[in-house]
Each structure stands twice: as C-alpha cells, then as structure tokens.
Coordinates of C-alpha atoms and ligand atoms in Angstrom, one line a residue:
M7 CA -6.2 18.0 -18.0
Q8 CA -9.6 16.8 -17.1
K9 CA -10.8 16.5 -13.5
N10 CA -9.7 13.4 -11.6
T11 CA -7.8 11.8 -14.4
V12 CA -4.5 10.0 -14.4
S13 CA -2.1 10.2 -17.4
I14 CA 1.0 8.1 -17.8
D15 CA 3.9 9.7 -19.6
T16 CA 5.7 6.7 -21.2
S17 CA 8.3 8.9 -22.9
V18 CA 10.2 9.1 -19.6
I19 CA 11.8 6.1 -18.1
P20 CA 10.7 5.1 -15.5
A21 CA 7.2 6.3 -16.7
K22 CA 6.0 9.2 -14.6
I23 CA 2.4 9.2 -13.6
E24 CA 0.9 12.7 -13.8
F25 CA -2.3 13.6 -11.8
A26 CA -4.9 16.1 -12.6
P27 CA -4.9 19.1 -10.1
E28 CA -8.1 17.9 -8.6
F29 CA -7.7 14.2 -7.7
N30 CA -9.8 12.0 -5.4
V31 CA -8.5 8.5 -5.9
A32 CA -11.9 6.9 -5.3
V33 CA -13.0 8.2 -8.7
S34 CA -10.2 6.4 -10.5
F35 CA -10.6 3.1 -8.7
I36 CA -14.4 2.9 -8.4
D37 CA -16.4 5.3 -10.7
R38 CA -14.1 5.0 -13.7
H39 CA -15.3 1.4 -14.4
L40 CA -18.9 2.6 -15.1
Q41 CA -17.5 4.8 -17.9
E42 CA -15.4 1.9 -19.1
G43 CA -18.3 -0.5 -19.5
R44 CA -17.7 -2.8 -16.5
K45 CA -21.0 -2.2 -14.7
D46 CA -22.1 -5.8 -14.9
K47 CA -18.7 -7.4 -14.4
V48 CA -18.2 -9.2 -11.1
I49 CA -15.4 -7.5 -9.1
I50 CA -15.7 -9.4 -5.7
R51 CA -16.4 -13.0 -5.1
E52 CA -16.8 -13.7 -1.4
T53 CA -16.0 -17.3 -0.5
G54 CA -19.3 -17.4 1.4
G55 CA -21.1 -17.1 -2.0
E56 CA -21.9 -13.4 -2.5
E57 CA -20.9 -11.8 -5.8
I58 CA -20.6 -8.0 -6.3
T59 CA -20.5 -6.3 -9.6
Y60 CA -18.5 -3.1 -10.4
G61 CA -21.9 -1.3 -10.7
Q62 CA -23.1 -2.5 -7.3
L63 CA -19.7 -1.6 -5.8
A64 CA -19.9 2.0 -7.1
E65 CA -23.4 2.4 -5.7
R66 CA -22.6 0.9 -2.2
V67 CA -19.5 3.0 -2.0
N68 CA -21.6 6.1 -2.5
Q69 CA -24.1 4.9 0.1
S70 CA -21.4 4.1 2.5
G71 CA -19.9 7.6 2.2
N72 CA -23.3 9.1 2.9
V73 CA -23.7 6.8 6.0
L74 CA -20.4 8.0 7.3
K75 CA -21.2 11.7 6.7
N76 CA -24.7 11.2 8.3
L77 CA -23.1 9.7 11.3
G78 CA -21.2 12.9 11.8
L79 CA -17.8 12.1 10.3
N80 CA -16.1 15.2 8.6
S81 CA -13.4 15.6 6.1
G82 CA -10.0 14.6 7.6
D83 CA -11.6 12.6 10.5
R84 CA -10.1 9.1 11.0
L85 CA -12.2 6.0 10.8
L86 CA -10.5 2.9 12.3
M87 CA -11.6 -0.3 10.7
M88 CA -11.2 -3.8 12.2
V89 CA -13.0 -5.5 9.4
K90 CA -12.6 -8.9 7.9
D91 CA -11.9 -9.5 4.2
S92 CA -15.3 -8.9 2.7
A93 CA -17.3 -6.6 0.4
E94 CA -18.0 -4.2 3.4
F95 CA -14.2 -3.6 3.7
F96 CA -14.4 -2.2 0.2
Y97 CA -17.5 -0.1 0.9
L98 CA -16.0 1.4 4.1
F99 CA -12.6 2.1 2.7
W100 CA -13.7 3.7 -0.6
G101 CA -16.8 5.3 0.8
A102 CA -14.6 7.1 3.4
I103 CA -12.1 8.2 0.8
K104 CA -14.7 9.5 -1.6
A105 CA -16.2 11.5 1.3
G106 CA -12.8 12.9 2.4
I107 CA -12.7 10.8 5.5
I108 CA -9.4 8.9 6.3
P109 CA -9.9 5.1 6.6
V110 CA -7.3 3.3 8.8
P111 CA -7.6 -0.5 8.3
L112 CA -6.2 -2.3 11.4
N113 CA -4.7 -5.7 11.7
T114 CA -7.6 -7.9 12.9
L115 CA -5.3 -10.3 14.8
L116 CA -4.3 -7.7 17.4
R117 CA -5.3 -7.5 21.1
A118 CA -7.2 -5.0 23.2
K119 CA -4.2 -3.1 24.4
D120 CA -2.9 -2.7 20.8
Y121 CA -6.3 -1.3 19.7
A122 CA -6.5 1.0 22.7
F123 CA -3.1 2.4 21.7
M124 CA -4.2 3.0 18.1
I125 CA -7.5 4.5 19.0
E126 CA -5.7 7.0 21.3
D127 CA -2.8 7.6 19.0
S128 CA -5.0 8.2 15.9
G129 CA -7.5 10.5 17.6
C130 CA -10.1 8.8 15.5
T131 CA -13.8 9.8 15.4
A132 CA -15.1 6.4 14.6
V133 CA -14.4 2.7 15.1
I134 CA -16.2 0.2 12.9
Y135 CA -15.6 -3.5 13.4
S136 CA -16.8 -6.9 12.2
P137 CA -18.6 -9.0 14.9
E138 CA -15.8 -11.6 14.7
F139 CA -13.4 -9.1 16.5
R140 CA -15.8 -7.8 19.1
I141 CA -14.1 -9.3 22.1
E142 CA -10.8 -7.5 21.6
V143 CA -12.3 -4.3 20.2
E144 CA -14.9 -3.9 23.1
A145 CA -12.2 -4.8 25.6
A146 CA -10.0 -2.0 24.1
L147 CA -12.9 0.5 24.6
E148 CA -13.1 -0.5 28.2
L149 CA -9.4 0.4 28.7
L150 CA -9.9 4.0 27.5
S151 CA -11.0 7.0 29.5
T152 CA -12.6 8.7 26.5
I153 CA -14.0 6.7 23.7
P154 CA -14.5 7.8 20.1
E155 CA -17.9 9.4 19.2
I156 CA -18.9 6.6 16.8
I157 CA -18.7 2.9 17.5
L158 CA -20.4 0.7 15.1
L159 CA -20.6 -3.0 14.0
T160 CA -20.4 -3.7 10.3
E161 CA -23.3 -6.3 10.5
G162 CA -25.3 -8.5 12.8
E163 CA -27.6 -6.1 14.6
S164 CA -30.2 -3.5 13.6
E165 CA -28.7 -0.1 12.7
C166 CA -25.3 -1.8 11.9
F167 CA -23.3 -0.3 9.1
L168 CA -24.6 -2.6 6.3
D169 CA -28.2 -2.0 7.4
Q170 CA -27.7 1.8 7.3
T171 CA -26.1 1.5 3.9
Q172 CA -29.1 -0.1 2.3
S173 CA -31.3 2.9 2.9
A174 CA -28.7 5.6 2.2
D175 CA -28.7 7.9 -0.8
S176 CA -26.7 6.3 -3.7
K177 CA -25.4 9.6 -5.1
L178 CA -22.2 11.1 -3.7
E179 CA -19.9 13.8 -5.1
A180 CA -16.2 13.1 -4.5
A181 CA -14.8 15.4 -1.8
P182 CA -12.2 17.8 -3.3
A183 CA -8.7 16.5 -2.9
N184 CA -5.4 16.5 -4.7
A185 CA -2.9 13.7 -5.5
T186 CA -0.6 14.5 -2.5
D187 CA -3.3 15.1 0.1
D188 CA -3.6 12.6 3.0
C189 CA -5.8 9.7 2.0
F190 CA -5.6 6.7 4.3
W191 CA -3.2 5.3 6.9
L192 CA -1.7 1.9 7.7
Y193 CA -0.1 1.1 11.0
S194 CA 3.3 -0.5 10.6
S195 CA 3.8 -3.3 13.1
G196 CA 7.6 -3.4 13.3
T197 CA 9.4 -6.1 15.3
T198 CA 10.1 -3.7 18.1
G199 CA 8.6 -0.6 19.5
R200 CA 5.1 0.9 19.3
P201 CA 3.2 0.9 16.0
K202 CA 3.5 3.9 13.8
G203 CA 0.7 5.3 11.6
A204 CA 2.1 5.6 8.0
V205 CA 0.1 8.4 6.3
H206 CA -0.4 7.7 2.6
S207 CA -1.5 10.1 -0.1
H208 CA -4.2 9.8 -2.8
R209 CA -1.7 9.0 -5.5
A210 CA 0.0 6.1 -3.7
M211 CA -2.4 3.3 -4.7
V212 CA -2.3 4.4 -8.3
V213 CA 1.5 4.3 -8.2
T214 CA 1.7 0.8 -6.7
S215 CA -1.2 -0.6 -8.9
Q216 CA 0.4 0.8 -12.1
H217 CA 4.1 0.3 -11.5
Y218 CA 4.0 -3.0 -9.6
G219 CA 0.5 -4.4 -10.4
K220 CA 0.3 -3.7 -14.1
D221 CA 3.9 -3.0 -15.3
T222 CA 5.7 -5.6 -13.2
L223 CA 3.3 -8.4 -12.3
G224 CA 1.2 -7.9 -15.4
V225 CA -2.3 -8.0 -13.8
R226 CA -4.8 -8.3 -16.7
E227 CA -8.6 -7.7 -17.0
D228 CA -9.2 -11.4 -17.1
D229 CA -7.3 -12.1 -13.9
I230 CA -8.8 -13.4 -10.6
C231 CA -6.6 -12.4 -7.6
F232 CA -6.5 -14.3 -4.4
S233 CA -4.4 -13.0 -1.5
A234 CA -3.7 -15.2 1.5
A235 CA -2.4 -12.0 3.1
K236 CA -5.4 -10.0 4.4
L237 CA -6.6 -6.6 3.1
F238 CA -5.4 -4.8 6.3
F239 CA -1.8 -5.5 5.4
A240 CA -0.4 -3.2 2.7
Y241 CA 0.6 -6.4 0.8
G242 CA -3.0 -7.7 0.9
L243 CA -4.6 -4.3 0.2
G244 CA -2.8 -4.2 -3.1
N245 CA -3.1 -7.9 -4.0
G246 CA -6.7 -8.3 -3.1
M247 CA -8.2 -4.9 -3.7
T248 CA -6.3 -2.2 -5.6
F249 CA -4.6 -4.3 -8.3
P250 CA -7.8 -6.1 -9.4
L251 CA -9.7 -2.7 -9.3
W252 CA -7.0 -0.8 -11.2
S253 CA -6.9 -3.4 -14.0
G254 CA -10.7 -4.1 -14.2
A255 CA -10.0 -7.6 -12.9
S256 CA -11.7 -9.5 -10.0
C257 CA -10.8 -10.8 -6.6
V258 CA -11.7 -13.6 -4.2
L259 CA -12.2 -12.6 -0.6
F260 CA -11.7 -15.2 2.1
P261 CA -12.4 -14.0 5.6
A262 CA -11.0 -16.9 7.6
R263 CA -7.4 -17.9 8.6
P264 CA -5.2 -18.9 5.7
T265 CA -3.8 -22.4 6.3
P266 CA -2.4 -24.7 3.6
E267 CA -5.7 -26.6 3.5
S268 CA -8.0 -23.6 3.4
T269 CA -6.0 -21.8 0.8
F270 CA -5.9 -24.9 -1.4
D271 CA -9.6 -25.2 -1.0
V272 CA -10.2 -21.6 -2.1
I273 CA -7.9 -22.1 -5.1
E274 CA -9.8 -25.2 -6.2
R275 CA -13.2 -23.6 -5.8
F276 CA -12.6 -20.1 -7.1
K277 CA -9.9 -20.8 -9.7
P278 CA -7.8 -17.7 -9.2
T279 CA -5.1 -17.0 -11.8
L280 CA -2.9 -15.0 -9.4
Y281 CA -2.1 -16.2 -5.9
F282 CA -0.3 -14.1 -3.3
G283 CA 1.3 -15.8 -0.3
V284 CA 4.2 -15.4 2.2
P285 CA 7.2 -17.7 2.5
T286 CA 6.0 -19.5 5.7
L287 CA 2.7 -20.4 4.1
Y288 CA 4.4 -21.6 0.9
A289 CA 6.7 -23.8 3.0
A290 CA 3.6 -25.3 4.8
Q291 CA 1.7 -25.7 1.5
L292 CA 4.7 -27.5 0.1
Q293 CA 5.0 -29.8 3.0
L294 CA 1.4 -30.9 2.4
L295 CA 2.0 -31.3 -1.4
E296 CA 5.1 -33.3 -1.0
S297 CA 3.8 -35.7 1.6
S298 CA 2.3 -37.9 -1.2
G299 CA 1.9 -41.4 -0.1
N300 CA 1.3 -40.5 3.5
E301 CA -2.2 -40.4 4.8
T302 CA -1.8 -36.6 5.0
S303 CA -1.1 -36.2 1.3
V304 CA -3.2 -34.0 -0.8
S305 CA -3.2 -33.2 -4.5
P306 CA -5.4 -30.1 -5.0
N307 CA -6.1 -28.9 -8.5
L308 CA -4.0 -25.7 -8.8
S309 CA -4.1 -25.5 -12.6
S310 CA -5.9 -22.2 -12.6
L311 CA -2.8 -20.4 -11.3
R312 CA -0.7 -18.6 -13.9
M313 CA 1.7 -17.1 -11.3
S314 CA 2.2 -16.7 -7.6
V315 CA 3.8 -13.9 -5.6
S316 CA 5.7 -13.9 -2.3
A317 CA 6.6 -11.0 -0.1
G318 CA 6.9 -10.1 3.6
E319 CA 10.2 -11.9 4.1
A320 CA 12.7 -13.3 1.7
L321 CA 11.7 -16.4 -0.2
P322 CA 14.4 -19.1 -0.1
A323 CA 15.5 -20.3 -3.5
N324 CA 14.7 -23.8 -2.4
I325 CA 11.0 -23.0 -1.9
F326 CA 10.9 -21.3 -5.4
H327 CA 12.2 -24.5 -7.0
R328 CA 10.0 -26.9 -5.1
W329 CA 6.9 -24.9 -5.9
K330 CA 7.8 -24.9 -9.5
E331 CA 8.3 -28.6 -9.4
Q332 CA 4.9 -29.2 -7.7
T333 CA 2.8 -26.7 -9.6
G334 CA 4.7 -25.9 -12.8
T335 CA 4.4 -22.2 -12.0
V336 CA 6.8 -19.6 -10.7
I337 CA 6.7 -17.5 -7.5
L338 CA 7.8 -13.9 -7.9
D339 CA 9.5 -12.7 -4.8
G340 CA 9.5 -9.0 -4.2
I341 CA 10.3 -6.7 -1.3
G342 CA 7.7 -4.2 -0.2
S343 CA 6.8 -2.3 3.0
T344 CA 4.0 -0.6 4.7
E345 CA 5.8 2.7 4.3
A346 CA 6.3 2.2 0.6
L347 CA 2.7 0.7 0.4
H348 CA 3.8 -2.2 -1.9
I349 CA 6.6 -3.9 -3.7
F350 CA 9.4 -1.7 -5.0
I351 CA 12.0 -4.4 -5.9
S352 CA 10.8 -7.5 -7.6
N353 CA 11.4 -10.5 -9.8
R354 CA 9.2 -10.6 -12.9
A355 CA 7.9 -13.5 -15.1
D356 CA 10.6 -12.9 -17.7
D357 CA 13.4 -12.0 -15.3
I358 CA 13.8 -14.3 -12.3
K359 CA 16.7 -15.0 -10.1
A360 CA 15.7 -17.5 -7.4
G361 CA 16.9 -16.4 -3.9
S362 CA 17.0 -12.7 -4.9
S363 CA 14.5 -10.0 -4.5
G364 CA 14.9 -9.1 -8.2
R365 CA 15.4 -5.7 -9.7
M366 CA 13.9 -2.2 -9.3
V367 CA 10.2 -1.8 -10.1
P368 CA 9.7 1.1 -12.6
G369 CA 9.0 4.3 -10.8
Y370 CA 11.3 3.6 -7.9
A371 CA 15.0 4.2 -7.3
A372 CA 17.3 2.6 -4.7
K373 CA 20.6 3.4 -3.0
I374 CA 22.6 1.0 -0.8
V375 CA 24.7 3.1 1.6
D376 CA 27.3 2.6 4.4
E377 CA 27.2 3.9 8.0
T378 CA 28.2 7.4 6.8
G379 CA 25.4 7.5 4.1
N380 CA 27.7 7.1 1.1
E381 CA 26.8 4.6 -1.6
V382 CA 28.7 1.4 -1.5
Q383 CA 30.4 -0.4 -4.4
Q384 CA 28.2 -2.9 -6.3
G385 CA 28.5 -6.2 -4.5
E386 CA 29.0 -4.6 -1.1
E387 CA 26.4 -4.8 1.6
G388 CA 24.7 -1.7 3.1
R389 CA 21.4 -0.2 4.1
L390 CA 18.7 0.0 1.5
L391 CA 17.1 3.4 0.9
I392 CA 14.3 3.8 -1.7
H393 CA 12.6 6.7 -3.5
G394 CA 9.2 6.6 -5.2
D395 CA 5.8 8.3 -5.4
S396 CA 4.0 5.7 -3.2
T397 CA 6.1 6.2 -0.1
C398 CA 4.2 7.5 3.0
K399 CA 4.3 11.3 3.7
Y400 CA 5.1 10.9 7.4
Y401 CA 4.2 9.0 10.6
W402 CA 1.3 10.4 12.4
N403 CA 2.1 11.9 15.7
N404 CA 5.8 10.8 15.5
L405 CA 8.1 13.5 14.3
E406 CA 11.1 11.7 15.6
K407 CA 10.6 8.5 13.7
T408 CA 9.6 10.4 10.6
A409 CA 12.8 12.3 10.7
T410 CA 15.0 9.2 11.0
T411 CA 13.1 7.2 8.4
I412 CA 12.4 9.7 5.6
V413 CA 15.5 11.8 4.8
D414 CA 15.4 14.1 1.7
G415 CA 12.6 12.1 0.2
W416 CA 14.5 8.8 0.7
L417 CA 12.9 6.1 2.8
N418 CA 15.2 4.0 5.0
T419 CA 13.9 0.5 4.7
G420 CA 15.9 -0.8 7.7
D421 CA 17.1 -3.7 5.5
T422 CA 20.6 -4.8 4.6
Y423 CA 21.0 -5.5 0.9
H424 CA 23.7 -5.9 -1.8
Q425 CA 23.4 -6.0 -5.6
D426 CA 25.1 -8.9 -7.2
N427 CA 27.2 -8.8 -10.4
D428 CA 24.1 -9.2 -12.5
G429 CA 22.3 -6.3 -10.7
Y430 CA 19.9 -8.4 -8.7
F431 CA 19.2 -7.3 -5.2
I432 CA 20.0 -9.8 -2.5
Y433 CA 18.5 -9.6 1.0
G434 CA 20.9 -9.8 3.9
G435 CA 18.6 -9.3 6.9
R436 CA 17.2 -6.5 8.8
S437 CA 19.9 -3.9 9.6
D438 CA 19.1 -4.5 13.3
D439 CA 19.3 -8.3 13.2
M440 CA 22.7 -8.5 11.6
M441 CA 25.6 -10.0 13.6
K442 CA 29.3 -9.5 13.5
V443 CA 30.9 -12.9 13.9
G444 CA 34.7 -12.9 14.1
G445 CA 34.5 -9.3 12.9
I446 CA 32.6 -10.1 9.8
W447 CA 28.9 -9.3 9.1
C448 CA 26.9 -12.5 9.3
S449 CA 23.3 -12.6 8.2
P450 CA 21.0 -14.8 10.2
F451 CA 18.9 -15.1 7.1
E452 CA 21.6 -16.9 5.2
I453 CA 22.0 -19.5 7.9
E454 CA 18.2 -19.9 8.2
A455 CA 17.9 -20.4 4.5
K456 CA 20.5 -23.2 4.7
L457 CA 18.7 -24.8 7.6
V458 CA 15.3 -24.9 6.0
E459 CA 16.8 -26.8 3.1
H460 CA 17.3 -29.7 5.4
P461 CA 14.4 -32.2 5.1
K462 CA 13.8 -32.4 8.8
V463 CA 13.4 -28.6 9.2
L464 CA 10.1 -26.8 9.1
E465 CA 11.3 -23.3 10.1
A466 CA 14.4 -21.8 11.6
A467 CA 15.4 -18.5 13.2
V468 CA 19.0 -17.6 14.0
V469 CA 20.0 -15.0 16.5
G470 CA 23.3 -13.8 18.0
R471 CA 24.2 -15.2 21.4
K472 CA 27.3 -14.4 23.4
D473 CA 29.8 -17.2 23.9
E474 CA 32.0 -17.7 27.0
S475 CA 34.3 -14.9 25.8
G476 CA 31.4 -12.5 25.4
L477 CA 31.6 -12.7 21.6
I478 CA 28.5 -12.9 19.4
K479 CA 28.0 -16.3 17.7
P480 CA 24.9 -17.6 15.8
E481 CA 22.4 -19.7 17.7
A482 CA 19.7 -21.6 15.8
H483 CA 16.2 -22.1 16.9
V484 CA 14.8 -24.8 14.8
V485 CA 11.2 -26.1 14.5
L486 CA 11.4 -29.7 13.3
K487 CA 8.7 -31.2 11.2
D488 CA 8.7 -34.1 13.6
L489 CA 9.3 -32.7 17.1
T490 CA 10.3 -36.1 18.5
E491 CA 13.5 -35.9 16.4
A492 CA 15.0 -33.2 18.7
S493 CA 18.3 -34.8 19.7
E494 CA 22.1 -34.4 19.8
E495 CA 22.1 -36.5 16.7
T496 CA 19.9 -34.1 14.7
S497 CA 22.0 -31.2 15.9
G498 CA 25.0 -32.9 14.5
E499 CA 23.3 -33.5 11.2
L500 CA 22.2 -29.9 10.9
L501 CA 25.7 -28.7 11.8
Q502 CA 27.2 -30.8 9.1
H503 CA 24.6 -29.5 6.7
C504 CA 25.5 -25.9 7.4
K505 CA 29.2 -26.4 7.4
T506 CA 29.2 -28.0 3.9
G507 CA 27.2 -25.2 2.4
L508 CA 28.2 -21.9 4.0
A509 CA 31.3 -19.8 4.7
P510 CA 33.3 -21.4 7.6
Y511 CA 32.2 -19.0 10.3
K512 CA 28.5 -19.2 9.3
Y513 CA 27.3 -22.1 11.3
P514 CA 25.2 -22.2 14.5
R515 CA 27.2 -22.9 17.6
W516 CA 24.1 -24.0 19.5
F517 CA 20.8 -25.6 18.5
Q518 CA 17.4 -25.2 20.2
F519 CA 14.4 -27.2 19.2
P520 CA 11.3 -25.2 20.2
Q521 CA 7.8 -26.2 19.2
D522 CA 7.3 -22.9 17.3
L523 CA 8.8 -19.5 16.9
P524 CA 7.7 -16.2 18.4
K525 CA 6.1 -14.1 15.6
T526 CA 4.5 -10.7 15.2
A527 CA 0.8 -10.6 14.3
T528 CA 2.0 -10.2 10.7
G529 CA 4.0 -13.4 10.8
K530 CA 7.5 -12.0 11.1
I531 CA 9.8 -13.9 13.4
Q532 CA 10.6 -11.8 16.5
R533 CA 14.3 -12.7 16.7
F534 CA 14.7 -10.3 19.7
K535 CA 12.5 -12.6 21.8
L536 CA 14.9 -15.4 21.1
R537 CA 18.0 -13.6 22.2
S538 CA 19.0 -14.7 25.6
N539 CA 21.7 -12.0 26.2
Ligands
LIG20 C1 10.7 -7.4 5.0 C2 11.2 -8.6 2.9 C3 13.0 -9.8 2.2 C4 11.7 -6.2 4.9 C5 5.0 -5.7 2.5 C6 4.9 -6.4 0.2 O1 6.2 -6.9 4.3 C7 5.6 -5.9 3.9 O2 5.5 -4.8 4.7 P1 6.0 -4.7 6.3 O3 5.9 -3.2 6.6 O4 7.5 -5.2 6.3 C8 8.5 -4.6 5.5 C9 9.8 -5.4 5.8 O5 9.6 -6.8 5.6 N1 10.4 -7.9 3.6 C10 9.2 -7.7 3.0 N2 9.3 -8.4 1.8 C11 10.5 -8.9 1.7 N3 12.5 -9.0 3.1 N4 12.4 -10.2 1.0 C12 11.2 -9.8 0.7 N5 10.6 -10.2 -0.4 O6 12.4 -6.3 6.1 C13 10.9 -5.0 4.8 O7 11.6 -3.8 5.2 O8 5.2 -5.6 7.1 C14 5.4 -6.6 1.5 C15 4.0 -5.5 0.0 C16 3.7 -4.6 0.9 C17 4.2 -4.7 2.2 N6 3.8 -3.9 3.2

C-alpha cells in the first residue's frame, strides 16, 4: 500500500478501514485535496468575512507546523489551544499534527483554575490562545509555580502566531507516524470529578468522518456545514472541521456565542445545508419560531438546510416533531462522546425513530450489560458499552480511570440504554443519575421529557430526593417560559400532565421553579447540584 493512504474494504460489514503502515492523518485531511483538484475551492467561511481555500489551508498548515517547530516544540510535545472557532484553529491543530506535535483544544468557556489544572496535568510545552480568552488564561498562568516554555497569542500583537505564520517556510514534510500513534487529546468535562485527557490516535478522525460523517449522515462535497457546537468539543470538531474536510465540502465558522438569534442569522447569511445543534438550543430556537404573532416572533429563512443533527443529550421526540413542522426538515439524533470522538449510535435520513438514539453506526458494536457484566435481554435496560476504532487509547495520567472505563477494548459510556423491539436504542439516563423509586428504576430523563412537552415549560431537570421515610422520589426543577407563573396552580397542572402520560410512580413529588438550571461548561445539566440530600 502507498504511503499515507486509507483504503476502505467494503466486502466486510461493517466496512473496515485499513491504514498504510506509515500514516500521518494531516496528509489525508489537508494535502490530499491538492491532488484531488480542490486547490481553489473554499473550505472555510468565517462569519467575519474571510474565505480560505483548500490550497491556502494546506500552505498555512505547513507554515504553522514550521512556526511551532521553530518555537522549540518537539515531536510528542503537547500544545494547549484556547482558540475561538476560526481559520487559525485549523492552522494550529493540523500544523501541530503534521509536525508530530500533540494539539489539545480546550473548552474556551472555562475558568482560570480549570486551565491551571489542565496545564499542569498535561505537562504541556506550549499554550496558545485567542485574545478573547486572555483574562482567564493569564490568570491561570498566575496560579502556577512553573509555567510552560511557550505562551503565545494567536493574533493582536507583533510576533503573535498569525504574524509568525506569514513569514514561515511553506514546505513541511509530515512527521513519521502510524494510524494508532497518539495524535491529539480532548479533555472530557464530565458532570463530576476532575477533567480527563482522552488520548486519540491518528486513525480516529478518519473513522468518525467516514463511518458517521459520510456513511451515516451522508456529507457530500457540495455541503456547507455549520455547527453551533464549537470546534473544541468532539462534537463540533467533527461537525465543523473533520467532516467537511474529509468530504471535500466547506464549513462556516462562527466565533461568538450561539443563541437562537445568532444561529438563525448565520444560517440566513451563509446558507449552510447541514446544521448541528444541541437539544437545549433547538428548544430555544423553536420557542422563537413558534412565538409568531408576538412582538418577539421571527421567521428566518432556513430553506438552505437539508438536514440537522442533534447530540450531547437525548433529543425529546416533541422537539423533533416541532422542528419538522416549522422547517420541513428532520433532526437526526445520535449519541457520541469525547472518548468515542463522535457519534456511534444514530438515526439516519432513511431510518428515524423520534425519541430514540437510532441504530449502530457502521464500524461500531454495542453491548448492553447488567451489574455483573452479562448482556441483558433485548428490551431490558443496562449499561451501554461500545467498541470501535475511534475510541480513545487511554486517559492521560489517569491509569485508574482508564482501567475502569476501557475494559478489553470496550468503552463504558456510563449511560443506561435499552434496545426496543424494533432494535432502536433508547436512552434511559446516565447510569449515575438513575433512581430507584419503589424498587423500580426510574429515569429522570423520561420525566423531564414529559415535563418539557408542557407549553409552560422551557427546561426541566429531575433528581432524586429523600422523602420523610428516607426513600428516593423524583423532584422536578422546572424553568418556566414565564417565571411569573411559578405557583401552586402550575405545580398542579404539571403534576396532572405527568400523571396522565407516565407510569404511575413516575411523577415528581415536589416542584421547584428556579430561574435557570446549573450546567457544565458544555451545557449538560448538573443534576448533582440540584440534589438536596
Ligand atoms: C450524553 C447523549 C443521549 C451521554 C458528544 C456527539 O456529548 C458528547 O460528548 P461528551 O463527552 O458527553 C457524552 C455523554 O453525553 N449524550 C451525548 N449524546 C447523546 N445522551 N442522547 C444523545 N444523543 O451521556 C454520553 O455518554 O460531552 C456528542 C459527538 C461527540 C461528542 N463528544
């Protein structure tokens, strides 16, 4: 086989991707397009107005790799990136990989003490950051007794990264690597505990882009991808960067905060064909679309969209139906994780069951097991384990977590699932958020999905709370669309609503009406913060 190539053996099901013995993934994602005639095609559209072609990208990636090497970074060194969604994110990430350096994109919403932890934990040589995040990054450096050798701004002052890139050599040989070598890391936020650096191999982005991006979602060369989820999340990294690159398509990069208004504005101006969101954002977008007649009503032109994708948390069936009604297009829900890099169970355009996570993505296998590790019968709930060539190799500096999460090549997702009679995977909550109510497993998610169907409800979180006998019962924390409606009367209405639609024990015994819900930086509800005992 030729150097740096990928071949897909379609005679085996699921198709197995074979890699050449020498394989630096930057060649497949960046340099390949020059051979395939895309030099003058636009790959990146920044919402600020810049457009970058595949040819320019390949050149800047080489220059970036040379800048990093000249700064003193060596093969295997870690480069921490707190960088906004922009062309320079691509230059740094791919320039590092091509030069054998390990890029570690970090969540740009974090605080100084989180960054201080990650700088220490990673033992990184360099920290490169966008000026927008300077307050927290610089405060993190203040907290440390030893700081990394290289600290650099991406832009905004002389000798910044972009400045240095312009004058750097535009030729760079790919550093020797093979498909299973360490390539990049992503810190997994988790709802509890300290972040863990998931170490991904060179082959991982090929596996997700081919098996999910191309084979499941069907990303085509004429697609324009827009991800409301940022590039530093595994979800956004695939949606906004690796999928368009792998398929020779293009992307829209939006550096600011995604709100219903700002995302609609980007869709109208840049006409993406594929839109990637999370359930909370879809809910807020729908609220805006459905308020027609009110002074807040909007009717953005969303006609460029051919499909949307949701992940991060389960998408309630109700949101799927309302979005279809408003836009005429479907939302494909799929479950992914930082450790698996992207989506491994998903709905697809020709096979959707609203309210389910769909079926296996080709290239992955799943097992649902009980407490003893034995597979359960179809229909029964258990812990979801998955297997596939994009799962992380290990957690950096954390043997213990690695050993409990990856066992015999199977990744423990920490999620509870069952497969229904038709074979669709149905989410039942995080294994650790589940409640036993009256001796029966009770999923907070199921009650939440019911609550958000009610027209007065914006968001809901359900947690276990001990009753006077010390037994766990569900408590609902409900954010109302109109906060002034918090009353006994509304509690009664919601109670009635749950009782008519759910098994008899699955109704909240208490209602709280907070202004908002505690969330992680990645937008997941922190149910543990709501538990009062
Ligand atoms: C939950 C879902 C139900 C689930 C992610 C797509 O979310 C991503 O990664 P994280 O590491 O979190 C993983 C956990 O989030 N989850 C994600 N998607 C769904 N639960 N339905 C879903 N559709 O608990 C999972 O274990 O932040 C999502 C692609 C890449 C990702 N990293």
